[in-house]
Short mmCIF file of C-alpha atoms in Angstrom, two decimals:
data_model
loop_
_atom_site.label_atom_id
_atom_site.label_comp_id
_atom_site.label_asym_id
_atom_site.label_seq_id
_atom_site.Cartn_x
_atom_site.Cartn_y
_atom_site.Cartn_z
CA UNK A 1 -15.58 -8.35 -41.18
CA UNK A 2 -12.14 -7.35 -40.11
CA UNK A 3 -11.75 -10.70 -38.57
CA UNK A 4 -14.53 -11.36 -36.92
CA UNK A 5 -14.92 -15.16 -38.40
CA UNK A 6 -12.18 -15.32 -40.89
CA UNK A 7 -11.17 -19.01 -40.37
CA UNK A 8 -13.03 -22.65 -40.15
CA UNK A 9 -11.33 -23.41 -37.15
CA UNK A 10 -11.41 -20.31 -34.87
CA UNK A 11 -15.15 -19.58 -36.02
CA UNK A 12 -15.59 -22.09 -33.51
CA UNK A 13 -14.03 -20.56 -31.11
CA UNK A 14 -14.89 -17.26 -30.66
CA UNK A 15 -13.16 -16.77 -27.13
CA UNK A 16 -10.02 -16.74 -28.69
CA UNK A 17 -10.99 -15.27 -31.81
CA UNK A 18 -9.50 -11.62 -32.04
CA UNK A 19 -11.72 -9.24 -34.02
CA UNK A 20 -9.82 -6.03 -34.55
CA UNK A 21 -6.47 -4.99 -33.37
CA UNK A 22 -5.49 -0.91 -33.05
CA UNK A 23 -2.65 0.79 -32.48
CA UNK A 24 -1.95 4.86 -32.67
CA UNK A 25 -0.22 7.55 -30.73
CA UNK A 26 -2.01 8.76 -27.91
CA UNK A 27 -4.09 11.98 -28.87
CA UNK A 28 -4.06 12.98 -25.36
CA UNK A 29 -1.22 11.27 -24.62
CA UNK A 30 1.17 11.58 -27.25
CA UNK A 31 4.14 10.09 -25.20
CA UNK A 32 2.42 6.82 -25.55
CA UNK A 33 1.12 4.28 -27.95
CA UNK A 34 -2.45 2.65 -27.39
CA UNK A 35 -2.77 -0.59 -28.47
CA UNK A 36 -6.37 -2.64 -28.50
CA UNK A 37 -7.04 -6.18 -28.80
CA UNK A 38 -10.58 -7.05 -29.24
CA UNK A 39 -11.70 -10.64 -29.13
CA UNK A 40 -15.51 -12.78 -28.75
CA UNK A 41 -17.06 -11.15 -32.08
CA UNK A 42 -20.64 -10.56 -32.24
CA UNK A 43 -22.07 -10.96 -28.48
CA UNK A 44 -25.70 -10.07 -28.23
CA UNK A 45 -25.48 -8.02 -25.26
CA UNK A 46 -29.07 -9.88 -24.07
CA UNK A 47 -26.90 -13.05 -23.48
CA UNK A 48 -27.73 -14.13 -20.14
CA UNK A 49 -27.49 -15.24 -17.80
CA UNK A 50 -24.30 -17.05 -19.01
CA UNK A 51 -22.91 -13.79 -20.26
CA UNK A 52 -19.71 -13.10 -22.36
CA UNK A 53 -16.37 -13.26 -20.68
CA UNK A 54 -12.70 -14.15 -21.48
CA UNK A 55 -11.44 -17.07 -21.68
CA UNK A 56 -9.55 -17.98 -18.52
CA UNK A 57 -7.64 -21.42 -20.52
CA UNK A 58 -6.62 -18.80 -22.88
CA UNK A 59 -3.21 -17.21 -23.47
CA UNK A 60 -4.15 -13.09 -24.76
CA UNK A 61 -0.77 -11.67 -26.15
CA UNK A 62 -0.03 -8.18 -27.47
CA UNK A 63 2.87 -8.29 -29.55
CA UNK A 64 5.28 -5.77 -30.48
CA UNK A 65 8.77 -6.21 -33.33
CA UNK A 66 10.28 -2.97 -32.91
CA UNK A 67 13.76 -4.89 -35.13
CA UNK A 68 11.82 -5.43 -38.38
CA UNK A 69 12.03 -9.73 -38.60
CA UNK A 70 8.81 -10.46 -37.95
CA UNK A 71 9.34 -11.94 -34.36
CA UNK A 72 8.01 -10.13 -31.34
CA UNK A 73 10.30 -8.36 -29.05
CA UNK A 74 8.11 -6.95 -26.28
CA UNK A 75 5.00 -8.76 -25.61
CA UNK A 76 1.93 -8.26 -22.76
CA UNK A 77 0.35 -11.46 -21.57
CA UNK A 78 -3.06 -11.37 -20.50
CA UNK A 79 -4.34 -14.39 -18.48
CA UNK A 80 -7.99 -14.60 -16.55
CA UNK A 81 -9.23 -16.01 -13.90
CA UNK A 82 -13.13 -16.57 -13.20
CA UNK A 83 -14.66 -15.98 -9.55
CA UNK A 84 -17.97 -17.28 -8.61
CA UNK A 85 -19.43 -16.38 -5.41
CA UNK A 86 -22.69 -18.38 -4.80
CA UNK A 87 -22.67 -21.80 -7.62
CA UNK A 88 -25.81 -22.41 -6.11
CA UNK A 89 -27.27 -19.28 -7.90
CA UNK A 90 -27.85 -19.58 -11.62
CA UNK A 91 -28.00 -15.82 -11.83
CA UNK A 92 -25.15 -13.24 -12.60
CA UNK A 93 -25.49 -11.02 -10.19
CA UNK A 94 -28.44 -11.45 -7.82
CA UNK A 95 -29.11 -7.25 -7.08
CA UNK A 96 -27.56 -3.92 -8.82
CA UNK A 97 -23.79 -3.95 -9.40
CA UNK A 98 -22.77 -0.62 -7.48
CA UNK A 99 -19.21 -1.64 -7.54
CA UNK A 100 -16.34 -3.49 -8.42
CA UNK A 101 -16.32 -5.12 -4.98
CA UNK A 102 -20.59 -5.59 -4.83
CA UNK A 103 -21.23 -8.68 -3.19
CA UNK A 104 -24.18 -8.37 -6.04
CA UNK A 105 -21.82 -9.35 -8.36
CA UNK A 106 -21.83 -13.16 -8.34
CA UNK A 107 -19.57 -14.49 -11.37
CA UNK A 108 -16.91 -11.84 -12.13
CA UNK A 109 -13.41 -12.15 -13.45
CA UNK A 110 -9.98 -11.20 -12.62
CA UNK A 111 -6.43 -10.69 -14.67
CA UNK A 112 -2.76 -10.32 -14.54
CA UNK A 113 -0.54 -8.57 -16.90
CA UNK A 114 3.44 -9.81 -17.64
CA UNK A 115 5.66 -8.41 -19.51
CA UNK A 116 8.29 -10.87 -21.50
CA UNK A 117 11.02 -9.13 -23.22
CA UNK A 118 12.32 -11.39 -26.08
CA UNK A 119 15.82 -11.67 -27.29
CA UNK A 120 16.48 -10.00 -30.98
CA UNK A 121 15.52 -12.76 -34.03
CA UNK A 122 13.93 -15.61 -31.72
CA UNK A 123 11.07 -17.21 -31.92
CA UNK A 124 9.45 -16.80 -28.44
CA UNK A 125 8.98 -21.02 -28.52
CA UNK A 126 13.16 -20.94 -28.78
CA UNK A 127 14.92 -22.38 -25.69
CA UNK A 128 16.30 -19.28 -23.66
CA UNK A 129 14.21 -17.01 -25.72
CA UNK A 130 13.37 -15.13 -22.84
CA UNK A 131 15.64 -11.78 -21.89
CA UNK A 132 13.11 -11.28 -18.74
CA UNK A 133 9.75 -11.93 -17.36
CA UNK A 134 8.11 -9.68 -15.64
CA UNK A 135 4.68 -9.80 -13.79
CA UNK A 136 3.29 -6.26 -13.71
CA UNK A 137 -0.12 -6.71 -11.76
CA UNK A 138 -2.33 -9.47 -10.84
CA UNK A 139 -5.53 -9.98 -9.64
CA UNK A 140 -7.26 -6.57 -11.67
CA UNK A 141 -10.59 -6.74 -12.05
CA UNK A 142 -12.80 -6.84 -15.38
CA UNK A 143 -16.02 -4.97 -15.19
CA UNK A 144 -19.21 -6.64 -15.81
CA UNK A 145 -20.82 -6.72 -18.65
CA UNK A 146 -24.05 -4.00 -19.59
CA UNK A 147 -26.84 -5.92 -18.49
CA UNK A 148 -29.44 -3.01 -18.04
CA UNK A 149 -30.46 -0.21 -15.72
CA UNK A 150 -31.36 -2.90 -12.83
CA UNK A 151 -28.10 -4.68 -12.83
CA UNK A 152 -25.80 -2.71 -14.17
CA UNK A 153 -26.89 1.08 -12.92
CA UNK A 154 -23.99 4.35 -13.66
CA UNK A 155 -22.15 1.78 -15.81
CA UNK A 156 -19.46 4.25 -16.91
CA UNK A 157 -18.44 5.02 -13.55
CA UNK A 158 -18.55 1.46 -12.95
CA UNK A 159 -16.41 0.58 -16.44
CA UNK A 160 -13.31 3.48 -15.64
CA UNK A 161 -13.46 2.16 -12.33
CA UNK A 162 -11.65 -0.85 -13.60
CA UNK A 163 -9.00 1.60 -15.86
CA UNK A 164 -5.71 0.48 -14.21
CA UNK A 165 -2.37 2.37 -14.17
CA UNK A 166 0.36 0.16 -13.28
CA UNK A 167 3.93 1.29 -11.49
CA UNK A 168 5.72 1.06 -14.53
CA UNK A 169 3.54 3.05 -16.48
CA UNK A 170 1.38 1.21 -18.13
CA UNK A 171 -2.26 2.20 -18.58
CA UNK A 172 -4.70 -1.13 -18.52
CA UNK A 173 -8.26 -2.15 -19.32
CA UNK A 174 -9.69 -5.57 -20.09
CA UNK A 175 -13.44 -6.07 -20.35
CA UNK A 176 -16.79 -5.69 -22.55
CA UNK A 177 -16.94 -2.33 -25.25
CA UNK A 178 -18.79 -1.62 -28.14
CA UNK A 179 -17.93 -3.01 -31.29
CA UNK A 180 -15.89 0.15 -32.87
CA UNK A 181 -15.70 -1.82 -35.58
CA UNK A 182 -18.47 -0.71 -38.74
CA UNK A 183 -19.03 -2.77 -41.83
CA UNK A 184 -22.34 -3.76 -44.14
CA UNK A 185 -22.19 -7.36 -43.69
CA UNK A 186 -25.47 -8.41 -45.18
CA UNK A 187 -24.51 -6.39 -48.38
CA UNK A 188 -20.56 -7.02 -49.06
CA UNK A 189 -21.51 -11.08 -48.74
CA UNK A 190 -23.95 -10.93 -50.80
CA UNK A 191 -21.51 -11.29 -53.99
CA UNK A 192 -19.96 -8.36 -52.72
CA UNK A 193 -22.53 -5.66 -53.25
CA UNK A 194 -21.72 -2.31 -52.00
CA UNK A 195 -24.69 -0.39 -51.39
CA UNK A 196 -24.34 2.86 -52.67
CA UNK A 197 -23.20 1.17 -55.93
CA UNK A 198 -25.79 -1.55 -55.68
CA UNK A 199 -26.81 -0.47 -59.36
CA UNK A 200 -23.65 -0.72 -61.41
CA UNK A 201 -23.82 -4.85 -59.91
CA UNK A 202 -23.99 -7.45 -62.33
CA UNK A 203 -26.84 -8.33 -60.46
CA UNK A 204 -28.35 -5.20 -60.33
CA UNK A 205 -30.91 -3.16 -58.14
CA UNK A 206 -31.71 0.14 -57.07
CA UNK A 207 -28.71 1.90 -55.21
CA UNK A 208 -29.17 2.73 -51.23
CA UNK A 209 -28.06 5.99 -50.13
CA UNK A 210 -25.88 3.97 -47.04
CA UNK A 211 -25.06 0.85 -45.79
CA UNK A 212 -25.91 -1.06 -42.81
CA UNK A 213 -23.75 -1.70 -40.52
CA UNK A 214 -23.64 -5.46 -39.30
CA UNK A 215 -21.61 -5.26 -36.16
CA UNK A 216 -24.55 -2.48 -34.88
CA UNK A 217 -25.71 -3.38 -31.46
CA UNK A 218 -22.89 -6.20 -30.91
CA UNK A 219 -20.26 -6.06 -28.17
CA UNK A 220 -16.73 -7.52 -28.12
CA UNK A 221 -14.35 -7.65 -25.80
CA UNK A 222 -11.36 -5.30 -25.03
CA UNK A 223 -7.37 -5.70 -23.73
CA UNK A 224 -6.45 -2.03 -23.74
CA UNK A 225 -2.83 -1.01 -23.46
CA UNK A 226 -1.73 2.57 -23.09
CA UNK A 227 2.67 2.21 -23.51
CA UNK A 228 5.17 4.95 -22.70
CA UNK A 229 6.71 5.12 -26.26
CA UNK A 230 10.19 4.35 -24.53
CA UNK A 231 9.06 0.79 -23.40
CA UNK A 232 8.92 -0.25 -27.23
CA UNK A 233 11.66 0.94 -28.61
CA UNK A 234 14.71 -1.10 -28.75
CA UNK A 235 16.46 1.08 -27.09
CA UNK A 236 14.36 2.65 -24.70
CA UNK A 237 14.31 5.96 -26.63
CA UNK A 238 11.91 8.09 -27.17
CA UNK A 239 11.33 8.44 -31.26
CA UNK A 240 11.32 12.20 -32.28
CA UNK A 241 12.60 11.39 -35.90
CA UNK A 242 9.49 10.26 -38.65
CA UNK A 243 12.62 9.55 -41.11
CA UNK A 244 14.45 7.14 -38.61
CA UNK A 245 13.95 3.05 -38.76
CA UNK A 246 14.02 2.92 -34.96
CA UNK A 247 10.40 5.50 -35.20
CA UNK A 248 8.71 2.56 -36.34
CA UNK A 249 7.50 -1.06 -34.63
CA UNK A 250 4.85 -3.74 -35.60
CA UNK A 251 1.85 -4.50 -33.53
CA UNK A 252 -0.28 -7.58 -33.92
CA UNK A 253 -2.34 -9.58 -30.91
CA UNK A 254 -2.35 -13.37 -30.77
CA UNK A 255 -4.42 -16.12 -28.56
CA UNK A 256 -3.31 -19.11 -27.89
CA UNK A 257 -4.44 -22.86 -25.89
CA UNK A 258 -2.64 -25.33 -24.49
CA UNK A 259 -2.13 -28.69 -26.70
CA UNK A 260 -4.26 -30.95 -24.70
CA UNK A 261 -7.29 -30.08 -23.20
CA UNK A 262 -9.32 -32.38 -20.89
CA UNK A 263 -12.43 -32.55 -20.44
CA UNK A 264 -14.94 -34.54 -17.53
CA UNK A 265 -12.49 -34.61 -14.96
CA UNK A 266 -13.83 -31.27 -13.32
CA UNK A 267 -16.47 -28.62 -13.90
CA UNK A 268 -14.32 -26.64 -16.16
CA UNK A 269 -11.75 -28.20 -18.74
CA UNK A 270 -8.07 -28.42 -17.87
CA UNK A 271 -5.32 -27.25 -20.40
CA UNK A 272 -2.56 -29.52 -20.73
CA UNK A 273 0.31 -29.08 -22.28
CA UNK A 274 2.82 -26.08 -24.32
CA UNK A 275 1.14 -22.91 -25.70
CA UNK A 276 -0.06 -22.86 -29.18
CA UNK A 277 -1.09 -20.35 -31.21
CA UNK A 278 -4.80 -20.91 -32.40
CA UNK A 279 -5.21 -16.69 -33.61
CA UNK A 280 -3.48 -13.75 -34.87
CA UNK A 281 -4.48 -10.39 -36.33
CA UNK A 282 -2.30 -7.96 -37.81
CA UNK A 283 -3.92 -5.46 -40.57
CA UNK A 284 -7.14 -5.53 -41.06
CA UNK A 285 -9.17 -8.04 -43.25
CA UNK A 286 -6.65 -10.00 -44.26
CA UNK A 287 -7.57 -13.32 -43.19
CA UNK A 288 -11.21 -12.36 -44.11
CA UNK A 289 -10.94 -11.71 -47.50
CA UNK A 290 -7.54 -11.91 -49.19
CA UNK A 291 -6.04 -15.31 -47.35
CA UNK A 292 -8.16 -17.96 -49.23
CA UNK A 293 -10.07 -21.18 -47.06
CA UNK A 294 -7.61 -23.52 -47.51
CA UNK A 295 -4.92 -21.41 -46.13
CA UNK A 296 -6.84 -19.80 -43.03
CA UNK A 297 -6.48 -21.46 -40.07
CA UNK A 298 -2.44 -22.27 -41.09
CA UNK A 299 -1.96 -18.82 -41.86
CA UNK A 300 -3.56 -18.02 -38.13
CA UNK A 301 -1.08 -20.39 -36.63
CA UNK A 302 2.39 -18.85 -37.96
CA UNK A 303 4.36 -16.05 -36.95
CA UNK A 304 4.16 -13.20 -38.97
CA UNK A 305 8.00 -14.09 -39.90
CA UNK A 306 6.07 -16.62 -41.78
CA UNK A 307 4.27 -14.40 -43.90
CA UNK A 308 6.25 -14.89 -46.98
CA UNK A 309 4.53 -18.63 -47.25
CA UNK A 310 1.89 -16.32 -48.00
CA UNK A 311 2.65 -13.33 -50.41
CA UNK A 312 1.43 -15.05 -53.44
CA UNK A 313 -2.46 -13.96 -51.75
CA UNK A 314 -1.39 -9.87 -51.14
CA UNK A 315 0.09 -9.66 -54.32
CA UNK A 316 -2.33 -11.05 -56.35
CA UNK A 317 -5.39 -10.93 -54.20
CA UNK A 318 -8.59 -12.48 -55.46
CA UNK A 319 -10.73 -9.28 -54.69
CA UNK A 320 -8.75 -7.44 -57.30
CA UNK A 321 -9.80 -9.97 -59.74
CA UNK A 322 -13.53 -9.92 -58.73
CA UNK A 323 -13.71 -6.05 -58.67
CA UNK A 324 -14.52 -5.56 -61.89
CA UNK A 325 -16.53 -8.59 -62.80
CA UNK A 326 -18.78 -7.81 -60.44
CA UNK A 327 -19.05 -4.49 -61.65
CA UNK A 328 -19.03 -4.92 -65.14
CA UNK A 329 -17.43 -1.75 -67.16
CA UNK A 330 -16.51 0.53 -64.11
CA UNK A 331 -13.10 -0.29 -63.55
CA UNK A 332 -11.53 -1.18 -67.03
CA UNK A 333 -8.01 0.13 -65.93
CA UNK A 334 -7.95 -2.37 -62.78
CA UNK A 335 -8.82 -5.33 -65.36
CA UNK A 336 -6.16 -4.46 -67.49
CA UNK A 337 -4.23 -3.79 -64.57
CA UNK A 338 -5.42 -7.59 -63.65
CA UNK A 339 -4.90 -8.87 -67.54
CA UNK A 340 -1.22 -7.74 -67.47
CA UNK A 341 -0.31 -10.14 -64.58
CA UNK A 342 1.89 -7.31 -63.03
CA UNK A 343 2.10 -8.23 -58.92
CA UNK A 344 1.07 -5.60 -56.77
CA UNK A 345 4.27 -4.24 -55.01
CA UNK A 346 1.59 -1.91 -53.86
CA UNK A 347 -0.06 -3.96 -51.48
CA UNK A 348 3.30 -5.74 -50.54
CA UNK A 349 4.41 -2.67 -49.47
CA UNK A 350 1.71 -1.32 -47.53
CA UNK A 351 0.66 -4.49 -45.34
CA UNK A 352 4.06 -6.64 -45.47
CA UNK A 353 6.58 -4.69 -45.34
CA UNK A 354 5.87 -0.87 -44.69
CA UNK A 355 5.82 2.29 -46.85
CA UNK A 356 9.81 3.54 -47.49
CA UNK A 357 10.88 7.05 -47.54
CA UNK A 358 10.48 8.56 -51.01
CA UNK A 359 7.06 7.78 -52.06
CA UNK A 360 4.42 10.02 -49.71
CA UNK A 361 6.35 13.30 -48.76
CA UNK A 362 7.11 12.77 -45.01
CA UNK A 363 6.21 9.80 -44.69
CA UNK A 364 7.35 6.24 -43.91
CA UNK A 365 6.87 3.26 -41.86
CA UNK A 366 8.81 0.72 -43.50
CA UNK A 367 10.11 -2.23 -41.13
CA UNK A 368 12.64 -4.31 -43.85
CA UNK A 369 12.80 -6.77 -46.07
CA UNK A 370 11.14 -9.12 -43.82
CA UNK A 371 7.65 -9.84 -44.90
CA UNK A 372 5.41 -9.75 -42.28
CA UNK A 373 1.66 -8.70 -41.48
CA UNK A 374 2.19 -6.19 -38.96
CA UNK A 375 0.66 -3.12 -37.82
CA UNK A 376 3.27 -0.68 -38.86
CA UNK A 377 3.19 2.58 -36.29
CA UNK A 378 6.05 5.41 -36.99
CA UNK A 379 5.93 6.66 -33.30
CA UNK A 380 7.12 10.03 -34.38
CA UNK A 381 4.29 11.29 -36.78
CA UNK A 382 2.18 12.83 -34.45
CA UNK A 383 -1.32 12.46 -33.57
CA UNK A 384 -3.62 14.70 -36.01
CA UNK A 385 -6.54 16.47 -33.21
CA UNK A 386 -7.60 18.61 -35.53
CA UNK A 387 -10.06 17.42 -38.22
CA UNK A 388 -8.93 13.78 -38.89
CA UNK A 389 -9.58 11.85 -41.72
CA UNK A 390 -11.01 8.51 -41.47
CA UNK A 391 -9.35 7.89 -44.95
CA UNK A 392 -6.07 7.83 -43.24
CA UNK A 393 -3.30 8.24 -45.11
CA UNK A 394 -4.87 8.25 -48.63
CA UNK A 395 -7.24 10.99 -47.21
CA UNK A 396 -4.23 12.83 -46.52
CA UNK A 397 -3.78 12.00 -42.94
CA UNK A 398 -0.33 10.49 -41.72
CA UNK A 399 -1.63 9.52 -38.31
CA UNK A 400 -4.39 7.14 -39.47
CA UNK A 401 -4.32 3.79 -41.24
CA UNK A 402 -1.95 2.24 -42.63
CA UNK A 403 0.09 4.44 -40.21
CA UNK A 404 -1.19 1.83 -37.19
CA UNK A 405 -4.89 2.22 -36.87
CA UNK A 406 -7.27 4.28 -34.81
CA UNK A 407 -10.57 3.13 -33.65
CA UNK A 408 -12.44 5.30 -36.50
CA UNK A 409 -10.37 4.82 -38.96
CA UNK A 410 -12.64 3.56 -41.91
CA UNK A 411 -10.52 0.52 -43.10
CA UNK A 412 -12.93 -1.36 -45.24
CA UNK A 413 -13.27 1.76 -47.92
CA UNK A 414 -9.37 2.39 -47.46
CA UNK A 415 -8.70 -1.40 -48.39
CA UNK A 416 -11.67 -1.27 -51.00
CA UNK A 417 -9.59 1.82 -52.56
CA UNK A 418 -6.31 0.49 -52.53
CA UNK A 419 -7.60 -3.33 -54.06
CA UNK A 420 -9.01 -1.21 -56.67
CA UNK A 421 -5.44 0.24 -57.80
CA UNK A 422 -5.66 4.30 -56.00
CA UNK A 423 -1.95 3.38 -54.80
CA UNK A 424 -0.78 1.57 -57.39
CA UNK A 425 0.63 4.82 -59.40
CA UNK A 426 3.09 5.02 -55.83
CA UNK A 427 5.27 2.19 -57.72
CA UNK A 428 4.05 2.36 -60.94
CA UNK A 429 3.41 6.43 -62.21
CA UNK A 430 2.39 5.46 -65.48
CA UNK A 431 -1.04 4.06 -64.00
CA UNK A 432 -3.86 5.82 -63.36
CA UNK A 433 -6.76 4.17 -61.32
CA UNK A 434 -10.24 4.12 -62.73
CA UNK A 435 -12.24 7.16 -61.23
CA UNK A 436 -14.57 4.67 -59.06
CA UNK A 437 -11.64 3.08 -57.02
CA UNK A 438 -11.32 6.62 -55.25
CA UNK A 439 -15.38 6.48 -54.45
CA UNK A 440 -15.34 2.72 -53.15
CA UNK A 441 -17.30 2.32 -49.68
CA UNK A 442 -19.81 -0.13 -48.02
CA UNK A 443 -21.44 3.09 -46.78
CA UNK A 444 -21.44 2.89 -43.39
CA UNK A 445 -20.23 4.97 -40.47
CA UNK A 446 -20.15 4.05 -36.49
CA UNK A 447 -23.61 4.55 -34.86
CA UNK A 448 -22.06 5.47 -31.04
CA UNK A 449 -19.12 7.99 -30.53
CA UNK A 450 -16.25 7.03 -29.45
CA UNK A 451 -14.16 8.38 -26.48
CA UNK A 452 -11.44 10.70 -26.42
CA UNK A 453 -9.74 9.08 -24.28
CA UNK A 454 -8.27 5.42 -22.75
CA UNK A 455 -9.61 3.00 -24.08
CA UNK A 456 -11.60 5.09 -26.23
CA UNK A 457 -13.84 2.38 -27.46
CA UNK A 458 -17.54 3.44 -26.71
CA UNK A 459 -19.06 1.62 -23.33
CA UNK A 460 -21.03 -1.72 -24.30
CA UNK A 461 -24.61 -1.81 -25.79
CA UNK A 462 -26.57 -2.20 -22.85
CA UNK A 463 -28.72 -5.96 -23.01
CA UNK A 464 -31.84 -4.79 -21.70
CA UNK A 465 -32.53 -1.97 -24.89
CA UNK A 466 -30.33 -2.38 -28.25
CA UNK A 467 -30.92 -2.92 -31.84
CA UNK A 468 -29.09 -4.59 -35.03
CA UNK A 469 -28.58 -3.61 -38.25
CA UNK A 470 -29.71 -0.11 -38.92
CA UNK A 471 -29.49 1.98 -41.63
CA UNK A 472 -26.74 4.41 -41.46
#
């Protein structure tokens, strides 16, 4: 999964587990950056009648470097607060849910949004790390979740009711979507069997003609952020210039708990303590399949300033070296590739430190020196609205992953492809990857469109009628 139970620790967890992160330009509003958070992987939208919410001893942070060390600059907090009308009720809501304000609505929850601006190259647990604080809005609601047509009746109209748009600009949304996210779990840990290849396996059998997708019918939930472009530059610019340093920031989302928590002393548990970070998610499937187990729930923990105590894992990964003993014969130029020991500047490049100028015409989105697993959005490639490819940039498309990431961007056969050596010639023209490495996929797509506009994740699979794990 993209990081939907990467690491011992936060697997149990899951409130403050964050599943997928996105960030793009705006297609229909290209002034802005959209950013997306998702956290609580895998909620069976039938979970009553304690249903999924956020956690309200959590700390939800949106984090943006727009310097290049690694170290947030601008970052959205996100804290929760839980409401219950009637405790002597053990039901959700106790009629339909017409509205935000429904006196139906018995256990609902509220949020505020601040803004801390951080001074250049500190750590935001530095003493006077703080250039301002800034509480944008408090007490916005987050919708309830899709129960069914009794409960939750006109959901969408009840959902963009609680799309905020704050005074300074900000666009906001914080509740229950569709996972956006599409990936064959069953198959890919299953000794990493890839459907539509499941023949060529060393442990063969007859090849599917998709996948399944394992995050079918499963909900997460959403902190949407819409930015004015300005508000993340360093200089309150607006970035016009694909060639300029200043075009591009980092994006990654973070959760963190206080140090102490107690527990028995009241009917919820009290946080005591500092903040500390117990998740982080950057680019896609990292901590899921190229940090190994023993490194997990430290790597989740650092900064990614840190993330040169980890570049031994990118530049080497493991999945490189199981490629092609798992599929025995198909990729004899990645195992010599492998055999030769050569590091994969490659990979460095693409999810450490950014893409420089020079090696994709028009392109860059390089951030330093500074290793660091970002999200790495040049501001000033504009949205592509006209036929996009969910290959991103290796299927031509400068506006999709690892240019940020849009919601359909498919990142599991664009990682698959660039493990199995497709960039590598970038650094190295000699090479030439094995013709499979530009076919690799799990074979599967999204079952529900998404929308085309904020938040643009698809409204939550409704409890009372959904279904798991269908074939594509």
């Amino acid at each position: 999964m993209s990081s939907h139970r990467e690491a011992p620790q936060i697997a149990t967890d899951p409130v403050a587990d964050s599943t997928d992160v996105y960030a793009f330009v705006s297609p229909d509003q290209p002034d802005s950056v959209t950013i997306i958070a998702n956290y609580i992987p895998l909620q069976d939208p039938a979970g009553g009648p304690n249903f999924f919410q956020f956690g309200p001893d959590v700390l939800y942070e949106i984090n943006i470097d727009n310097d290049g060390d690694g170290f947030a600059n601008v970052v959205y907090e996100f804290r929760f607060s839980t409401h219950v009308n009637n405790p002597k009720t053990f039901l959700y809501n106790v009629g339909p849910i017409g509205s935000l304000t429904d006196a139906n609505w018995n256990v609902r929850q509220t949020y505020s949004v601040t803004k801390v601006m951080v001074n250049p190259g500190r750590r935001r647990n530095d003493d006077d790390r703080e250039r301002g604080r800034t509480v944008l809005a408090e007490g916005l609601m987050s919708p309830p979740v899709r129960i069914g047509p009794r409960s939750t009746p006109g959901y969408e109209a009840l959902a963009n009711a609680a799309i905020y748009t704050l005074p300074t600009g900000e666009k906001v949304f914080a509740g229950q979507r569709a996972d956006g996210f599409f990936v064959d779990l069953g198959s890919i840990f299953d000794l990493g069997t890839l459907r539509p290849f499941e023949n060529l396996h060393l442990i063969p059998s007859a090849a599917a003609a998709a996948g399944r997708n394992g995050v079918k019918g499963f909900n997460v939930h959403s902190i949407a952020l819409q930015v004015p472009k300005t508000a993340l530059t360093h200089d309150g610019s607006a970035p016009t210039d694909a060639t300029a340093s200043q075009s591009v920031v980092g994006v990654w989302a973070a959760a963190s708990r206080q140090r102490v928590t107690i527990r028995g002393f009241s009917d919820a548990p009290v946080g005591v303590g500092n903040w500390t970070q117990v998740s982080r998610l950057g680019n896609p499937l990292i901590n899921e399949v190229v940090i190994p187990v023993g490194a997990k729930d430290g790597w989740n923990r650092q900064s990614p300033a840190n993330d040169s105590d980890f570049a031994q894992y990118y530049s080497k990964p493991e999945l490189a070296q199981l490629i092609p003993v798992l599929y025995p014969g198909v990729f004899p130029k990645l195992d010599a590739l492998n055999a030769s020991g050569a590091a994969r500047a490659d990979l460095v490049a693409i999810l450490l430190t950014g893409i420089p100028s020079g090696l994709i015409a028009g392109f860059q989105n390089l951030t330093g020196n500074t290793q660091a697993d970002m999200l790495r959005l040049n501001m000033a490639i504009p949205p592509t609205t006209s036929a996009p490819s969910a290959l991103g940039l290796i299927g031509g498309d400068p506006a999709g992953f690892p240019n940020g990431r849009r919601v359909f961007d498919d990142v599991v056969a664009i990682e698959l492809r660039a493990i199995a050596g497709v960039v590598y010639s970038l650094i190295d023209p000699t090479f030439s990857a094995d013709a499979a490495a530009s076919l690799l996929t799990d074979g599967t797509t999204n079952d529900v469109p998404y929308l085309t506009s904020f938040p643009y994740l698809a409204h939550p699979y409704e409890g009372y009628s959904h279904s798991h794990d269908a074939a594509a």
